[in-house]
């Protein structure tokens, strides 16, 4: 009987750990609200609503780790498929990504990229997307391990991450790739946990230039300094944001 009780306790503990992870349930762009893809609800519906958010099979609210960095799953999460809708996004406007929740123990950077769809984002091949970085924040205060991180700032702002869409981004349809990389187990190989969220936007009133971008499967390597990183050691050297500089 005792072993059964212990087994049940272990199972409940593991479920609570998984349930603690969040996802982007809503997005505000230029003051207008859009619903995201509610993976723990829509995945089980025969007729889910159309959204700007990409669907995913990650119903466990899980992650992609270093073993999946060269797979399509790293592009827009596990089995990610384009959202049917696209949100208008004036260049220079503020974008708010509203996460359902985030565990305080999952410290790490928050990074956002854009990739031109070259047409209708609802029909884009995710493997053809080339991403360039538009927003990134990592270690905020490393005076005492495990430090204060971008994720801590997000939690303090009602689990919302705000960024500004650069005014230099040319007009057109883009996939916005928003990501938290949890580093609590990143001291070991493939311990970093990438939680990827993608939405479709149409940039208007933009500028005339954008970086060439990097394919999703080439954004990270499992040995990158910002991927294999011990946040429980000395943080005096700072934190190198992973991925291309632009």
Short mmCIF file of C-alpha atoms in Angstrom, two decimals:
data_model
loop_
_atom_site.label_atom_id
_atom_site.label_comp_id
_atom_site.label_asym_id
_atom_site.label_seq_id
_atom_site.Cartn_x
_atom_site.Cartn_y
_atom_site.Cartn_z
CA UNK A 1 0.00 0.00 0.00
CA UNK A 2 2.83 2.37 0.90
CA UNK A 3 4.50 1.86 -2.49
CA UNK A 4 1.23 2.69 -4.25
CA UNK A 5 0.89 5.89 -2.22
CA UNK A 6 4.45 6.88 -3.02
CA UNK A 7 3.90 6.14 -6.70
CA UNK A 8 0.76 8.29 -6.73
CA UNK A 9 2.60 11.10 -4.95
CA UNK A 10 5.42 10.98 -7.51
CA UNK A 11 2.92 11.03 -10.37
CA UNK A 12 1.08 14.03 -8.97
CA UNK A 13 4.37 15.86 -8.46
CA UNK A 14 5.40 15.26 -12.07
CA UNK A 15 1.99 16.39 -13.33
CA UNK A 16 2.22 19.61 -11.32
CA UNK A 17 5.67 20.33 -12.77
CA UNK A 18 4.36 19.95 -16.31
CA UNK A 19 1.20 21.92 -15.58
CA UNK A 20 3.33 24.80 -14.33
CA UNK A 21 4.56 25.65 -17.81
CA UNK A 22 2.65 28.26 -19.75
CA UNK A 23 1.91 29.35 -23.28
CA UNK A 24 0.80 32.55 -25.01
CA UNK A 25 -2.97 32.76 -24.64
CA UNK A 26 -3.39 36.31 -25.90
CA UNK A 27 -1.56 38.98 -27.87
CA UNK A 28 -2.08 42.75 -27.91
CA UNK A 29 -0.75 44.54 -30.99
CA UNK A 30 -1.08 48.30 -31.29
CA UNK A 31 -3.77 48.22 -28.60
CA UNK A 32 -5.88 45.49 -30.25
CA UNK A 33 -6.36 42.11 -28.58
CA UNK A 34 -6.01 38.77 -30.41
CA UNK A 35 -6.54 35.33 -28.96
CA UNK A 36 -3.68 32.85 -29.14
CA UNK A 37 -3.73 29.10 -29.75
CA UNK A 38 -4.93 27.53 -26.48
CA UNK A 39 -3.08 24.25 -26.85
CA UNK A 40 -4.60 22.60 -23.78
CA UNK A 41 -8.11 23.27 -25.12
CA UNK A 42 -8.07 23.60 -28.90
CA UNK A 43 -6.03 20.43 -29.45
CA UNK A 44 -8.96 18.39 -28.15
CA UNK A 45 -11.65 20.23 -30.14
CA UNK A 46 -13.10 19.01 -33.43
CA UNK A 47 -13.72 22.60 -34.51
CA UNK A 48 -11.24 24.95 -32.82
CA UNK A 49 -11.49 28.68 -33.61
CA UNK A 50 -9.13 30.23 -36.12
CA UNK A 51 -6.32 32.24 -34.52
CA UNK A 52 -3.17 34.16 -35.39
CA UNK A 53 -1.29 31.68 -33.19
CA UNK A 54 0.35 28.59 -34.60
CA UNK A 55 -1.00 25.26 -33.42
CA UNK A 56 1.24 22.68 -31.77
CA UNK A 57 1.01 19.14 -30.48
CA UNK A 58 2.70 20.11 -27.18
CA UNK A 59 -0.40 19.44 -25.10
CA UNK A 60 1.85 18.62 -22.14
CA UNK A 61 2.96 22.29 -22.26
CA UNK A 62 6.44 20.91 -22.72
CA UNK A 63 9.51 22.09 -24.57
CA UNK A 64 12.10 21.42 -27.26
CA UNK A 65 15.62 20.75 -26.02
CA UNK A 66 19.01 20.54 -27.73
CA UNK A 67 18.23 17.14 -29.22
CA UNK A 68 15.59 18.86 -31.36
CA UNK A 69 17.49 21.96 -32.47
CA UNK A 70 18.03 20.60 -35.98
CA UNK A 71 14.44 19.36 -36.31
CA UNK A 72 11.39 21.30 -37.59
CA UNK A 73 10.03 21.33 -34.01
CA UNK A 74 12.38 24.15 -33.00
CA UNK A 75 10.85 26.48 -35.61
CA UNK A 76 7.40 26.96 -34.03
CA UNK A 77 7.23 24.22 -31.38
CA UNK A 78 6.33 20.53 -31.73
CA UNK A 79 4.43 19.78 -34.95
CA UNK A 80 3.82 23.52 -35.32
CA UNK A 81 1.33 24.52 -38.03
CA UNK A 82 0.56 28.06 -39.25
CA UNK A 83 -2.34 29.99 -37.78
CA UNK A 84 -5.19 30.70 -40.20
CA UNK A 85 -5.38 34.40 -39.36
CA UNK A 86 -2.97 37.34 -39.51
CA UNK A 87 -2.93 40.42 -37.28
CA UNK A 88 -2.18 43.91 -38.56
CA UNK A 89 0.95 45.27 -36.87
CA UNK A 90 1.98 48.88 -37.51
CA UNK A 91 5.76 49.28 -37.53
CA UNK A 92 6.90 50.90 -34.31
CA UNK A 93 3.88 49.64 -32.36
CA UNK A 94 3.99 47.81 -29.05
CA UNK A 95 3.31 44.08 -28.89
CA UNK A 96 2.33 42.31 -25.68
CA UNK A 97 2.64 38.54 -25.40
CA UNK A 98 0.40 37.30 -22.58
CA UNK A 99 1.54 34.02 -21.05
CA UNK A 100 -0.88 31.95 -18.99
CA UNK A 101 1.69 31.35 -16.26
CA UNK A 102 5.37 30.78 -15.72
CA UNK A 103 7.18 29.00 -12.85
CA UNK A 104 9.62 31.21 -10.95
CA UNK A 105 12.24 28.44 -10.96
CA UNK A 106 12.42 28.47 -14.78
CA UNK A 107 14.82 31.42 -15.09
CA UNK A 108 16.06 32.40 -18.53
CA UNK A 109 16.02 34.74 -21.50
CA UNK A 110 13.03 35.91 -23.51
CA UNK A 111 13.80 36.24 -27.24
CA UNK A 112 11.67 37.33 -30.19
CA UNK A 113 12.35 36.94 -33.92
CA UNK A 114 10.63 37.77 -37.20
CA UNK A 115 10.69 35.88 -40.50
CA UNK A 116 9.14 37.04 -43.75
CA UNK A 117 6.54 34.67 -45.17
CA UNK A 118 6.96 36.02 -48.69
CA UNK A 119 3.19 35.70 -49.07
CA UNK A 120 0.33 34.24 -47.05
CA UNK A 121 1.65 33.12 -43.65
CA UNK A 122 -1.21 30.64 -43.25
CA UNK A 123 0.28 28.62 -46.10
CA UNK A 124 4.00 29.10 -45.44
CA UNK A 125 6.47 26.22 -45.24
CA UNK A 126 8.06 26.66 -41.80
CA UNK A 127 11.31 25.14 -43.04
CA UNK A 128 11.70 28.04 -45.49
CA UNK A 129 11.49 30.76 -42.84
CA UNK A 130 14.58 32.85 -42.09
CA UNK A 131 14.46 34.56 -38.68
CA UNK A 132 16.07 37.78 -37.51
CA UNK A 133 16.11 38.91 -33.89
CA UNK A 134 14.06 41.96 -32.87
CA UNK A 135 14.05 41.71 -29.08
CA UNK A 136 16.08 39.85 -26.46
CA UNK A 137 16.65 40.10 -22.72
CA UNK A 138 18.56 37.68 -20.52
CA UNK A 139 20.27 38.21 -17.16
CA UNK A 140 19.06 41.35 -15.39
CA UNK A 141 21.01 41.07 -12.13
CA UNK A 142 23.70 38.45 -11.54
CA UNK A 143 24.90 39.63 -8.14
CA UNK A 144 23.56 36.48 -6.49
CA UNK A 145 22.82 33.12 -8.11
CA UNK A 146 20.52 32.13 -9.69
CA UNK A 147 20.10 35.81 -10.52
CA UNK A 148 17.21 37.92 -11.75
CA UNK A 149 16.21 37.18 -15.33
CA UNK A 150 13.92 38.38 -18.09
CA UNK A 151 11.44 35.71 -17.01
CA UNK A 152 11.30 37.25 -13.53
CA UNK A 153 10.48 40.62 -15.07
CA UNK A 154 7.74 38.98 -17.15
CA UNK A 155 6.20 37.32 -14.09
CA UNK A 156 6.19 40.64 -12.23
CA UNK A 157 4.20 42.19 -15.09
CA UNK A 158 1.28 39.77 -14.91
CA UNK A 159 3.07 37.18 -17.07
CA UNK A 160 3.21 39.63 -19.97
CA UNK A 161 6.21 40.36 -22.18
CA UNK A 162 6.19 43.70 -24.02
CA UNK A 163 8.33 44.62 -27.00
CA UNK A 164 8.38 47.23 -29.73
CA UNK A 165 8.12 46.20 -33.36
CA UNK A 166 11.06 47.99 -35.04
CA UNK A 167 10.04 50.83 -37.33
CA UNK A 168 12.68 49.67 -39.85
CA UNK A 169 10.89 46.38 -40.64
CA UNK A 170 9.62 46.43 -44.25
CA UNK A 171 5.93 46.02 -44.97
CA UNK A 172 4.74 42.45 -45.45
CA UNK A 173 3.60 39.25 -43.80
CA UNK A 174 5.78 37.77 -41.06
CA UNK A 175 5.90 34.98 -38.55
CA UNK A 176 6.76 36.37 -35.14
CA UNK A 177 8.65 33.72 -33.16
CA UNK A 178 8.56 34.39 -29.42
CA UNK A 179 10.50 32.15 -27.05
CA UNK A 180 11.49 31.54 -23.46
CA UNK A 181 14.57 29.39 -22.83
CA UNK A 182 14.43 27.94 -19.31
CA UNK A 183 17.92 27.39 -17.89
CA UNK A 184 17.26 25.69 -14.55
CA UNK A 185 18.69 22.39 -15.89
CA UNK A 186 20.99 23.91 -18.52
CA UNK A 187 24.22 23.08 -16.70
CA UNK A 188 24.08 19.72 -18.45
CA UNK A 189 23.92 18.95 -22.16
CA UNK A 190 20.40 19.25 -23.59
CA UNK A 191 19.20 20.63 -20.28
CA UNK A 192 18.00 23.97 -21.68
CA UNK A 193 14.27 24.03 -22.41
CA UNK A 194 12.96 26.04 -25.37
CA UNK A 195 9.30 27.09 -25.17
CA UNK A 196 8.46 28.47 -28.62
CA UNK A 197 5.33 30.41 -29.58
CA UNK A 198 4.58 31.70 -33.09
CA UNK A 199 2.00 34.13 -34.46
CA UNK A 200 1.24 35.66 -37.87
CA UNK A 201 1.46 39.41 -38.35
CA UNK A 202 1.23 41.86 -41.26
CA UNK A 203 3.59 44.81 -40.87
CA UNK A 204 2.31 48.13 -42.18
CA UNK A 205 3.95 51.54 -42.36
CA UNK A 206 7.38 49.93 -42.18
CA UNK A 207 10.85 50.88 -43.30
CA UNK A 208 13.03 49.51 -46.05
CA UNK A 209 15.52 47.05 -44.61
CA UNK A 210 15.74 43.80 -42.67
CA UNK A 211 18.54 41.30 -41.96
CA UNK A 212 18.76 38.22 -44.17
CA UNK A 213 17.79 35.96 -41.27
CA UNK A 214 18.66 32.44 -40.13
CA UNK A 215 16.74 29.20 -40.64
CA UNK A 216 15.02 27.94 -37.51
CA UNK A 217 17.08 24.73 -37.46
CA UNK A 218 20.28 26.81 -37.48
CA UNK A 219 19.43 29.22 -34.65
CA UNK A 220 21.07 27.21 -31.88
CA UNK A 221 23.56 24.45 -31.13
CA UNK A 222 23.40 22.40 -27.95
CA UNK A 223 26.93 23.58 -27.06
CA UNK A 224 26.28 27.33 -27.41
CA UNK A 225 27.45 29.27 -24.31
CA UNK A 226 23.93 30.66 -23.75
CA UNK A 227 22.38 27.20 -24.10
CA UNK A 228 24.65 25.07 -21.92
CA UNK A 229 24.85 27.44 -18.97
CA UNK A 230 25.00 26.97 -15.20
CA UNK A 231 22.88 29.65 -13.56
CA UNK A 232 23.70 28.33 -10.09
CA UNK A 233 27.39 29.20 -10.36
CA UNK A 234 29.08 32.58 -10.56
CA UNK A 235 27.20 34.99 -12.82
CA UNK A 236 29.86 37.69 -12.74
CA UNK A 237 30.68 37.05 -16.40
CA UNK A 238 27.14 37.81 -17.46
CA UNK A 239 25.04 35.78 -19.85
CA UNK A 240 25.54 35.48 -23.65
CA UNK A 241 22.17 35.67 -25.42
CA UNK A 242 22.02 32.64 -27.74
CA UNK A 243 21.17 32.76 -31.41
CA UNK A 244 22.33 35.11 -34.17
CA UNK A 245 22.99 38.73 -33.24
CA UNK A 246 20.47 39.87 -35.84
#
